[in-house]
Coordinates of C-alpha atoms and ligand atoms in Angstrom, one line a residue:
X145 CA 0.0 0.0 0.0
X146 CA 1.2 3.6 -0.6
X147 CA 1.1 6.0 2.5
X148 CA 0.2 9.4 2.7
X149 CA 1.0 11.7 5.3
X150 CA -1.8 13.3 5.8
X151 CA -4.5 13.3 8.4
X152 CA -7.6 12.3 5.6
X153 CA -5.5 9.5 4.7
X154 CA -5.0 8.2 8.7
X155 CA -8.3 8.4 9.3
X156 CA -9.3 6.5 6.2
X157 CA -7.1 4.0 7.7
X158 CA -8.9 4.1 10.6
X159 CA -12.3 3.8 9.4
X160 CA -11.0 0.2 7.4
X161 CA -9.6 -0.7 10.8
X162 CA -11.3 -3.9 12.2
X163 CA -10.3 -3.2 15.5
X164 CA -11.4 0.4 15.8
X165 CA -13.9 -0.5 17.9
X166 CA -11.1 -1.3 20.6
X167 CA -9.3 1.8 21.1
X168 CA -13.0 3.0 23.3
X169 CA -12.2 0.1 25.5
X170 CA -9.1 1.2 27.1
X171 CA -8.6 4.1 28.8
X172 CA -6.5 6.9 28.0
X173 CA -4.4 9.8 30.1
X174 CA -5.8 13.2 28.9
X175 CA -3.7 16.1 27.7
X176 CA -5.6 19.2 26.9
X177 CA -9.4 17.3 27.3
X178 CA -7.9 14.9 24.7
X179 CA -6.6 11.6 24.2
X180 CA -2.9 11.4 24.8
X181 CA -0.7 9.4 21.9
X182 CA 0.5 6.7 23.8
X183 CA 3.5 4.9 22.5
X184 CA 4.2 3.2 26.1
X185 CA 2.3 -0.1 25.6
X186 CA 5.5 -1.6 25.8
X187 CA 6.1 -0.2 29.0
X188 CA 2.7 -0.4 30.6
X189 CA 0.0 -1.1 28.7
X190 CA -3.4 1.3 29.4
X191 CA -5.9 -0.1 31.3
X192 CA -9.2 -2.0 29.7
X193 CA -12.4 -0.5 31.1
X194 CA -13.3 -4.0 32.2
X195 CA -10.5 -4.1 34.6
X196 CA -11.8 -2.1 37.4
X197 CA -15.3 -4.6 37.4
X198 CA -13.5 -7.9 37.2
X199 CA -11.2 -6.6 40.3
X200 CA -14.9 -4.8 42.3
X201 CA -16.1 -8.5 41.7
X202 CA -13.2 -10.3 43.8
X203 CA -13.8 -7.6 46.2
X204 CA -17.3 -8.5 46.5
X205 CA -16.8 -12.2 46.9
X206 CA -14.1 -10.9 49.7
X207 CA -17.0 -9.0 51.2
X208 CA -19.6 -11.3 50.9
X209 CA -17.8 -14.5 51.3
X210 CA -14.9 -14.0 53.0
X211 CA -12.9 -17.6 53.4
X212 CA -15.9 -19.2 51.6
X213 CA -14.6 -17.0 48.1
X214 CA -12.1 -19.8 47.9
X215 CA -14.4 -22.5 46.9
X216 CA -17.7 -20.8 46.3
X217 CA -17.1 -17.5 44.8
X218 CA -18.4 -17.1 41.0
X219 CA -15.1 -17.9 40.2
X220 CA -13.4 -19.7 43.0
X221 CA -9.6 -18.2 44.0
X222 CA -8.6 -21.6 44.9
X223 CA -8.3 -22.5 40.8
X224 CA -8.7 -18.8 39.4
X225 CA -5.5 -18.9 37.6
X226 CA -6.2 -21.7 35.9
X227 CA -8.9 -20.0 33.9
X228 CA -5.7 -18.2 32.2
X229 CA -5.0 -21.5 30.6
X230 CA -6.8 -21.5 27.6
X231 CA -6.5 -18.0 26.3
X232 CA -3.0 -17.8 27.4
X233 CA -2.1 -21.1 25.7
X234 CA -3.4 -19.0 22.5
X235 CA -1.6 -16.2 22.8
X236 CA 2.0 -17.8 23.2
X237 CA 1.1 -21.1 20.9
X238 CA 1.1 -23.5 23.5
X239 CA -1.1 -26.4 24.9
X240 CA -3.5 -25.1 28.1
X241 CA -1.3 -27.7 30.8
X242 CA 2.0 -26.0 29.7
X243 CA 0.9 -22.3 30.9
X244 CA 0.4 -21.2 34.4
X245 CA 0.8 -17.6 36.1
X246 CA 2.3 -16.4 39.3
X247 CA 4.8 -14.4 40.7
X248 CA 6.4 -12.0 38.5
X249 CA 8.9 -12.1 35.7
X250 CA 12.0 -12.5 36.9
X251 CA 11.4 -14.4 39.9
X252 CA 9.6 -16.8 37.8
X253 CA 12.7 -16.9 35.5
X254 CA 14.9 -17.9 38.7
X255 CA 12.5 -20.5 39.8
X256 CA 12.6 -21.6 36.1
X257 CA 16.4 -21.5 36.1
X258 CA 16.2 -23.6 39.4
X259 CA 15.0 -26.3 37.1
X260 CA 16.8 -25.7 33.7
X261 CA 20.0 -24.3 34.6
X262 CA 21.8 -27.6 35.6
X263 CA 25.5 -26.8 35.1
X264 CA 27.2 -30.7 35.1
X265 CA 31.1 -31.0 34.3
X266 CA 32.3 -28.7 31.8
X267 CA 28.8 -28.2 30.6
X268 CA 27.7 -24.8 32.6
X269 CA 28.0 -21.9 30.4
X270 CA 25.2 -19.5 29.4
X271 CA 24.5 -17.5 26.2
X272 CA 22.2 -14.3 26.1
X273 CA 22.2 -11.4 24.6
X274 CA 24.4 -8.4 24.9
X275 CA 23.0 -5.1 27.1
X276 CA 20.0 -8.0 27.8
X277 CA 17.4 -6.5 30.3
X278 CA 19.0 -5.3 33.5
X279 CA 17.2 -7.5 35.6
X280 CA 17.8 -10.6 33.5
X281 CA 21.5 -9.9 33.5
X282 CA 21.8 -9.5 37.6
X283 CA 19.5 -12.6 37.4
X284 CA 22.7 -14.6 35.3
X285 CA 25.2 -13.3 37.5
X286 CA 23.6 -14.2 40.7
X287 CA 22.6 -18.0 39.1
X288 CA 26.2 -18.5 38.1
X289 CA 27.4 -17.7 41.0
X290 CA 25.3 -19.8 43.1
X291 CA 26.4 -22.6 41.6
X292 CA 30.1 -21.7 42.1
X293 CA 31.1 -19.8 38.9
X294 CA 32.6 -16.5 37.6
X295 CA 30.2 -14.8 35.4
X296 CA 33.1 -13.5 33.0
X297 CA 33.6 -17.0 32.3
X298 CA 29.9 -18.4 32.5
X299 CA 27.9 -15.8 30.7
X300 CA 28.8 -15.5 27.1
X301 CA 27.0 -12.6 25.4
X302 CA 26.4 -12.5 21.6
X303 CA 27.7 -9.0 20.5
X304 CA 26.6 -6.4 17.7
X305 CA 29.2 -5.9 15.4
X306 CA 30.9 -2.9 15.2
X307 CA 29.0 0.0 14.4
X308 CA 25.8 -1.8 14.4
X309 CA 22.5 -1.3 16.3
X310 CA 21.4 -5.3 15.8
X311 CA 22.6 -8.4 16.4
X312 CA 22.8 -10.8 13.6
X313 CA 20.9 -14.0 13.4
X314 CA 24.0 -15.9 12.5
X315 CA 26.4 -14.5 15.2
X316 CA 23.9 -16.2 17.7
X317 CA 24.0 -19.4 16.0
X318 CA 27.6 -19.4 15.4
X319 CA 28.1 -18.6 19.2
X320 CA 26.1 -21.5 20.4
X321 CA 28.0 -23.9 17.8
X322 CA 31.3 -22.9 19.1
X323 CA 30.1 -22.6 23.1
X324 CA 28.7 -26.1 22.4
X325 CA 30.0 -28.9 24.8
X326 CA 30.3 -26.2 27.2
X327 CA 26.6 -25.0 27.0
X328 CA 24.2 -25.6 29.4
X329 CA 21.6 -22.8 28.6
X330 CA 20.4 -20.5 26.4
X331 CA 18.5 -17.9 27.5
X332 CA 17.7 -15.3 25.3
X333 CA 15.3 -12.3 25.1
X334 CA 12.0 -13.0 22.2
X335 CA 12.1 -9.2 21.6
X336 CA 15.0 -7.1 22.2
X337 CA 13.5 -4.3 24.7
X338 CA 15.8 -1.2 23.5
X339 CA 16.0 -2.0 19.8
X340 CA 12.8 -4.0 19.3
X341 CA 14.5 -6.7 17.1
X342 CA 12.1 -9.8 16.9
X343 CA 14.7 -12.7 17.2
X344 CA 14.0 -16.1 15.8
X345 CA 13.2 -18.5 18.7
X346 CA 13.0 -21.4 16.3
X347 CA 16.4 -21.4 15.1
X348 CA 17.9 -20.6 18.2
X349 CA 15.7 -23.1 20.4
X350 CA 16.9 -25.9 17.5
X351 CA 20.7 -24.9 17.6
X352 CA 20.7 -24.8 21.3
X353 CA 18.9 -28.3 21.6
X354 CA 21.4 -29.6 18.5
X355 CA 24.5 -29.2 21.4
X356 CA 22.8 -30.5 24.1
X357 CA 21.5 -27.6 26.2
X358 CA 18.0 -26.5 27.6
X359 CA 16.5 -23.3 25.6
X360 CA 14.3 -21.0 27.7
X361 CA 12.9 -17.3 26.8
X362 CA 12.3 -13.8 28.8
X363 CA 9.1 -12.7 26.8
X364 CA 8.1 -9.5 28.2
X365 CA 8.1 -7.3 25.0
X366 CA 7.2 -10.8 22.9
X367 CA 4.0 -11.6 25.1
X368 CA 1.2 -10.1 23.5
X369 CA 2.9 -9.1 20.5
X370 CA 4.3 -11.5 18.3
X371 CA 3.3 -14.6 17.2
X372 CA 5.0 -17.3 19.3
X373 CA 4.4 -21.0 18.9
X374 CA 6.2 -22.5 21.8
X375 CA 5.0 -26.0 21.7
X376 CA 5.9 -26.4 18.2
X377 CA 9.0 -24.7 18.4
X378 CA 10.0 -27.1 21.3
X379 CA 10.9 -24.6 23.5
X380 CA 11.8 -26.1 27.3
X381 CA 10.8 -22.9 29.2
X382 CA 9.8 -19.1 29.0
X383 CA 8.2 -16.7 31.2
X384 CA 6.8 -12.6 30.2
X385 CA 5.4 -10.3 31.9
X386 CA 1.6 -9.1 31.5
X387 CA 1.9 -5.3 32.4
X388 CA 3.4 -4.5 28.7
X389 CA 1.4 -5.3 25.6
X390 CA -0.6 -7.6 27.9
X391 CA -2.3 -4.2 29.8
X392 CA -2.7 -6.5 33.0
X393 CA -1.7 -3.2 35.4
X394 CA 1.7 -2.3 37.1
X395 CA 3.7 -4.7 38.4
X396 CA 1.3 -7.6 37.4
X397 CA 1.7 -11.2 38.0
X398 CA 3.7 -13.1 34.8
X399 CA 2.8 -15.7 32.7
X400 CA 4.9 -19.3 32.3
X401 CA 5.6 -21.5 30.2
X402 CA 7.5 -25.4 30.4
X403 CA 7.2 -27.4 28.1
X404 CA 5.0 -30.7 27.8
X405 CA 7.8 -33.0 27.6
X406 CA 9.0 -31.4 30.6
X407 CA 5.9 -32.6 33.1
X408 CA 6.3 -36.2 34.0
X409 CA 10.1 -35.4 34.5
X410 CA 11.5 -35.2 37.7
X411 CA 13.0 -31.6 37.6
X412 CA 14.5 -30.4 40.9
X413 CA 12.1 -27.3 41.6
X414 CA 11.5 -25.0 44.4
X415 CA 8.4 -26.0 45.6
X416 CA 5.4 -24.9 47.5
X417 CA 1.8 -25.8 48.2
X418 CA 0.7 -24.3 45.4
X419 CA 2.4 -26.9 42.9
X420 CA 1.0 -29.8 44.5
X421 CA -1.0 -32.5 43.1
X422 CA -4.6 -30.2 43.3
X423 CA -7.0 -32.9 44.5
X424 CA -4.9 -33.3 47.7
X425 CA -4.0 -29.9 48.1
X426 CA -5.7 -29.6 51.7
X427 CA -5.2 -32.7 53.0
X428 CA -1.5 -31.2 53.9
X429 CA 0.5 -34.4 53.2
X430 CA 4.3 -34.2 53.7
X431 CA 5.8 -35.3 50.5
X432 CA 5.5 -33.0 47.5
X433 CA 3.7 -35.0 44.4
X434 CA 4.0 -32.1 41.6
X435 CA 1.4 -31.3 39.4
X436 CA 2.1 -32.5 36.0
X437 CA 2.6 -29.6 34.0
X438 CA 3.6 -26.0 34.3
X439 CA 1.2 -25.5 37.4
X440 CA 4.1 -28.4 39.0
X441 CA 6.2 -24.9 39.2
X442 CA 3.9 -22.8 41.4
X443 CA 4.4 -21.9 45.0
X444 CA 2.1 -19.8 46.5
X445 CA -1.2 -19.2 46.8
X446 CA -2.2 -16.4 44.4
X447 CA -2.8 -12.9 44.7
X448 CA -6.2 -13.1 43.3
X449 CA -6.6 -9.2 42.7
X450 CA -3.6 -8.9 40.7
X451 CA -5.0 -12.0 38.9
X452 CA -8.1 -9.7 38.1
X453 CA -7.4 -7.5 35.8
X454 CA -5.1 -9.6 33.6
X455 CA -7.6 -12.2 33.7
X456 CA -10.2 -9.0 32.0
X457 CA -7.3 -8.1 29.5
X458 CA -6.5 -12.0 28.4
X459 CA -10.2 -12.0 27.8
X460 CA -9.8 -9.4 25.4
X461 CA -7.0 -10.9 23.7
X462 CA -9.3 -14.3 23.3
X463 CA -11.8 -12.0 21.8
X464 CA -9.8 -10.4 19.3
X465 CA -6.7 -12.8 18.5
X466 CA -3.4 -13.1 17.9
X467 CA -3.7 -13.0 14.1
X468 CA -5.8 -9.8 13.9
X469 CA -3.4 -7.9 16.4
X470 CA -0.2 -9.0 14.1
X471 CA -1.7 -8.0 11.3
X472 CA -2.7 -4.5 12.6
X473 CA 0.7 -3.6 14.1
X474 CA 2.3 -4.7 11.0
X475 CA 0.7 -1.9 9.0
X476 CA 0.7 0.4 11.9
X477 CA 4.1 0.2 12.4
X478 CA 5.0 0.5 8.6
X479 CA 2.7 3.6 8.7
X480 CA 4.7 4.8 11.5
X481 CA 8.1 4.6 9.6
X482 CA 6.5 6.2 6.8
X483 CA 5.7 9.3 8.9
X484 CA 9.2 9.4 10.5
X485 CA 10.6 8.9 7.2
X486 CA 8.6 11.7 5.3
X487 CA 9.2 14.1 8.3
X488 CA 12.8 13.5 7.9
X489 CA 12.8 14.2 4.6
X490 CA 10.9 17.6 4.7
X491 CA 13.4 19.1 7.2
X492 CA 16.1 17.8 5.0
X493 CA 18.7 16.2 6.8
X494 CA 19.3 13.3 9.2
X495 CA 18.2 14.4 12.5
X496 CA 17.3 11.2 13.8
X497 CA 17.6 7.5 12.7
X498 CA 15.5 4.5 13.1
X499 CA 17.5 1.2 14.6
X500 CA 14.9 -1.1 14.5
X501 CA 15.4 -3.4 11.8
X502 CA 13.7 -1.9 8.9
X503 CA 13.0 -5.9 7.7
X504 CA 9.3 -6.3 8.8
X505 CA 10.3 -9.8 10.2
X506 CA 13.0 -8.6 12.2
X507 CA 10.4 -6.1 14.3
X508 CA 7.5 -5.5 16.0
X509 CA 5.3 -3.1 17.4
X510 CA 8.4 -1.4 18.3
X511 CA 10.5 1.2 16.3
X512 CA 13.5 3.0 18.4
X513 CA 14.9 6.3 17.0
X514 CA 18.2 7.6 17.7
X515 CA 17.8 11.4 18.4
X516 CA 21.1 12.7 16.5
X517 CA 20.1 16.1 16.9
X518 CA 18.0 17.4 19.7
X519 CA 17.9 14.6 21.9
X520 CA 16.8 14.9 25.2
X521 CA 15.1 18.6 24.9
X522 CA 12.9 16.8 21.7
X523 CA 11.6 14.1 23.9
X524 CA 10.8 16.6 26.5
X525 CA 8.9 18.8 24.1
X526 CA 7.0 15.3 22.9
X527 CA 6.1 15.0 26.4
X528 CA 4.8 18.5 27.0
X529 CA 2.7 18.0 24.2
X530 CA 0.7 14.9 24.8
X531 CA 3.5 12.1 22.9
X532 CA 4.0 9.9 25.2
X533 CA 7.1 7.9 24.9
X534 CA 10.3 7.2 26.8
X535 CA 14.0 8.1 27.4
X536 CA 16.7 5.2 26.8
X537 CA 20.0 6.2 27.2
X538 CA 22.1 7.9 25.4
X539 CA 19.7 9.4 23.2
X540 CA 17.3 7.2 22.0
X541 CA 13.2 7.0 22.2
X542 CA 11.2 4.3 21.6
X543 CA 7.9 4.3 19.6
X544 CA 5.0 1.2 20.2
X545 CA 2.0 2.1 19.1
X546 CA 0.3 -1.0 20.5
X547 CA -2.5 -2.4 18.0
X548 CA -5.3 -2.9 20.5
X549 CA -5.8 1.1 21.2
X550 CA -3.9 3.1 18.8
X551 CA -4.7 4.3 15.9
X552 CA -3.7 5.8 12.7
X553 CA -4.2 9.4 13.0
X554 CA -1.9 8.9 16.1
X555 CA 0.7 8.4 14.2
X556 CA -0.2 11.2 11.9
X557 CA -0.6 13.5 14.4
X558 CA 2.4 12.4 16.4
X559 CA 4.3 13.5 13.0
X560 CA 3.1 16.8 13.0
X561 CA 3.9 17.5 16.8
X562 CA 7.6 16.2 16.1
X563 CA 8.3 18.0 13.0
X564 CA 6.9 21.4 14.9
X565 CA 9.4 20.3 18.1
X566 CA 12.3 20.2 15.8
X567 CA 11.3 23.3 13.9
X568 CA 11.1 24.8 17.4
X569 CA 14.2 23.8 18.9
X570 CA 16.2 24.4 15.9
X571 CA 15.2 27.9 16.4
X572 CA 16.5 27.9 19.8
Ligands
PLP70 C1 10.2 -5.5 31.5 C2 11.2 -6.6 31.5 C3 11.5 -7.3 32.7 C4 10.8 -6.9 34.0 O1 10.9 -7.8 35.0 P1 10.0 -7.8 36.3 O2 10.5 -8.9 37.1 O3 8.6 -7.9 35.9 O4 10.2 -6.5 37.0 C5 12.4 -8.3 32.6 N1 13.0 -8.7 31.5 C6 12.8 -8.0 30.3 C7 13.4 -8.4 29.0 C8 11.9 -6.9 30.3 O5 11.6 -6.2 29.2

């Protein structure tokens, strides 16, 4: 399709969107009595207007029922999370018994590490990703060194090459070819969070099994977003968050995933109540007899109000699909670069640059720009003017115009605010 950047061409846009009807069933921070443009779905998504009555209904079961809410509540809290199974299993491509939710992200991906990252001999090494996630990189250290090892010599990172923003499908391949014997896990990100590269977790899950070591994914920008097809893929484990394209609410509980062939295994886990065979849950026994499947891996009983509001947004996603969300943020992503692009071009001359891989397989609903110019005073302006984005040093903002909400004329209107802001400060 050929873009115009124009506002009667966005809207037209709009008006052929399927999911239009969407965007009124979120809600958005005002600036000015209007709608702000929110390009921080991939931060924290906005909240569906269902949210607040799926969370007033626990409280009334809490009210009403008190202890009683755990077995006789419209929908119990004893199994509430396991009504996540079937729409989550959607979402990430997996069967229902090999997706559960608890805890949050990164303690999930220790307790999942407890399981998967089984250093033996000379096999203990780890590959991820260079500048990976903070919290996933302090997470590697502190595993490694747990079991007794110096991170310089257990972590191996796959690196950019010189003078480029993206890492290259083949360097990660090579990498876990040559770690090989030595390789106990890979661990790898689905979506880089500062570029927005979309990395491909078949190949990588295949060349990490073809050496002998467990596979396992941090999904928190890839949750929600992409299409992911864990089972088939024969991924052994992955966790995300649900507070990013998920719109679950701030610090929300994370989904899991572990693989099928993976549940009548004997893993060492850490283990709690939670994980134990359901049916004889109460009766307290002793011995721990797992669950089998990725409910084995809970602990705790569940914070049920947490569990409220992601269980209104997963609804959402059931409603709407994986398919019809792709195919929306592919064109509203393109239709974003277009606008950067033909704003670049009218102020003639370079003042910022898109790292995202510009291959639409390689991306998301993410494009980073690299403020040459302006930098920090631009994203400022954006700010004080209803863009809202965010700051990732040393100069770079990142764009996701998240399918379920935003729409076209965002991104037209987005274009007109940054071409004025750099107009402005150019002045300056
Ligand atoms: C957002 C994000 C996290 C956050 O982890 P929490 O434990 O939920 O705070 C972890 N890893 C990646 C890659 C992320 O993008």
């Amino acid at each position: 399709m050929t873009f115009q950047n124009t506002r009667e061409f966005a809207q037209q846009l709009d008006s052929q969107d399927d999911l239009r009807a969407y965007r009124d069933q979120f809600i958005f921070p005002q600036h000015e009595g209007k709608n702000v443009i929110y390009f921080t779905g991939n931060s924290l998504g906005l909240q569906p207007k269902s949210a607040a009555q799926f969370v007033q209904e626990v409280m009334d079961d809490w009210a009403n029922l008190a202890v009683e809410g755990h077995f006789y509540a419209e929908k119990p809290w004893w199994d509430y999370h396991e009504r996540f199974a079937n729409p989550l299993s959607k979402i990430v491509g997996a069967l229902p018994s090999e997706v559960t939710v608890m805890n949050t992200l990164t303690v999930n991906l220790h307790l999942l590490m407890v399981s998967f990252y089984r250093p033996q001999g000379k096999r203990y090494k780890i590959i991820c990703e260079e500048k990976a996630f903070p919290s996933d990189q302090y997470m590697f250290q502190s595993q490694v060194r747990v079991h007794g090892f110096d991170p310089k010599d257990a972590i191996v990172e796959v690196k950019r090459r010189e003078g480029e923003h993206n890492i290259r499908h083949e360097d990660i391949i090579a990498k876990i070819n040559e770690v090989g014997e030595e390789l106990a896990l890979v661990l790898w990100g689905g979506v880089n969070y500062y570029t927005g590269q979309v990395f491909d977790l078949k190949t990588i899950t295949e060349a990490g099994h073809a050496v002998g070591a467990y596979v396992g994914f941090d999904l928190a920008h890839a949750a929600g977003n992409i299409q992911l097809n864990l089972h088939d893929w024969n991924v052994d484990f992955a966790a995300w968050c649900s507070y990013k394209y998920m719109n679950s609410g701030p610090g929300n509980a994370s989904g899991c995933f572990v693989h099928e062939k993976h549940h009548h295994t004997n893993l060492p886990r850490f283990a709690g109540w939670w994980g134990h065979n359901k049916e004889r849950r109460f009766k307290m026994e002793p011995d721990f007899d797992p669950v089998q499947g990725a409910n084995g891996w809970q602990v705790s009983n569940l914070p049920i109000l947490s569990l409220a509001p992601y269980l209104a947004s997963v609804e959402l996603f059931d409603e709407v699909g994986m398919e019809r969300l792709i195919a929306k943020r592919n064109q509203l992503t393109a239709y974003l670069e277009f606008v950067l692009h033909d704003i670049d071009q009218q102020l003639d001359g370079a003042d910022f640059e898109v790292i995202t891989p510009s291959n639409p397989d390689e991306r998301a609903c993410q494009l980073s720009v690299y403020l040459h110019g302006q930098g920090r005073s631009l994203f400022d302006y954006l700010m004080q003017n209803g863009v809202i984005t965010d700051w990732r040093e040393p100069n770079v903002i990142r764009l996701a115009p998240a399918p379920f909400y935003c729409s076209y004329e965002d991104m037209y209107a987005f274009g007109q605010i940054l071409k004025t802001g750099i107009l402005a400060l150019q002045k300056q």
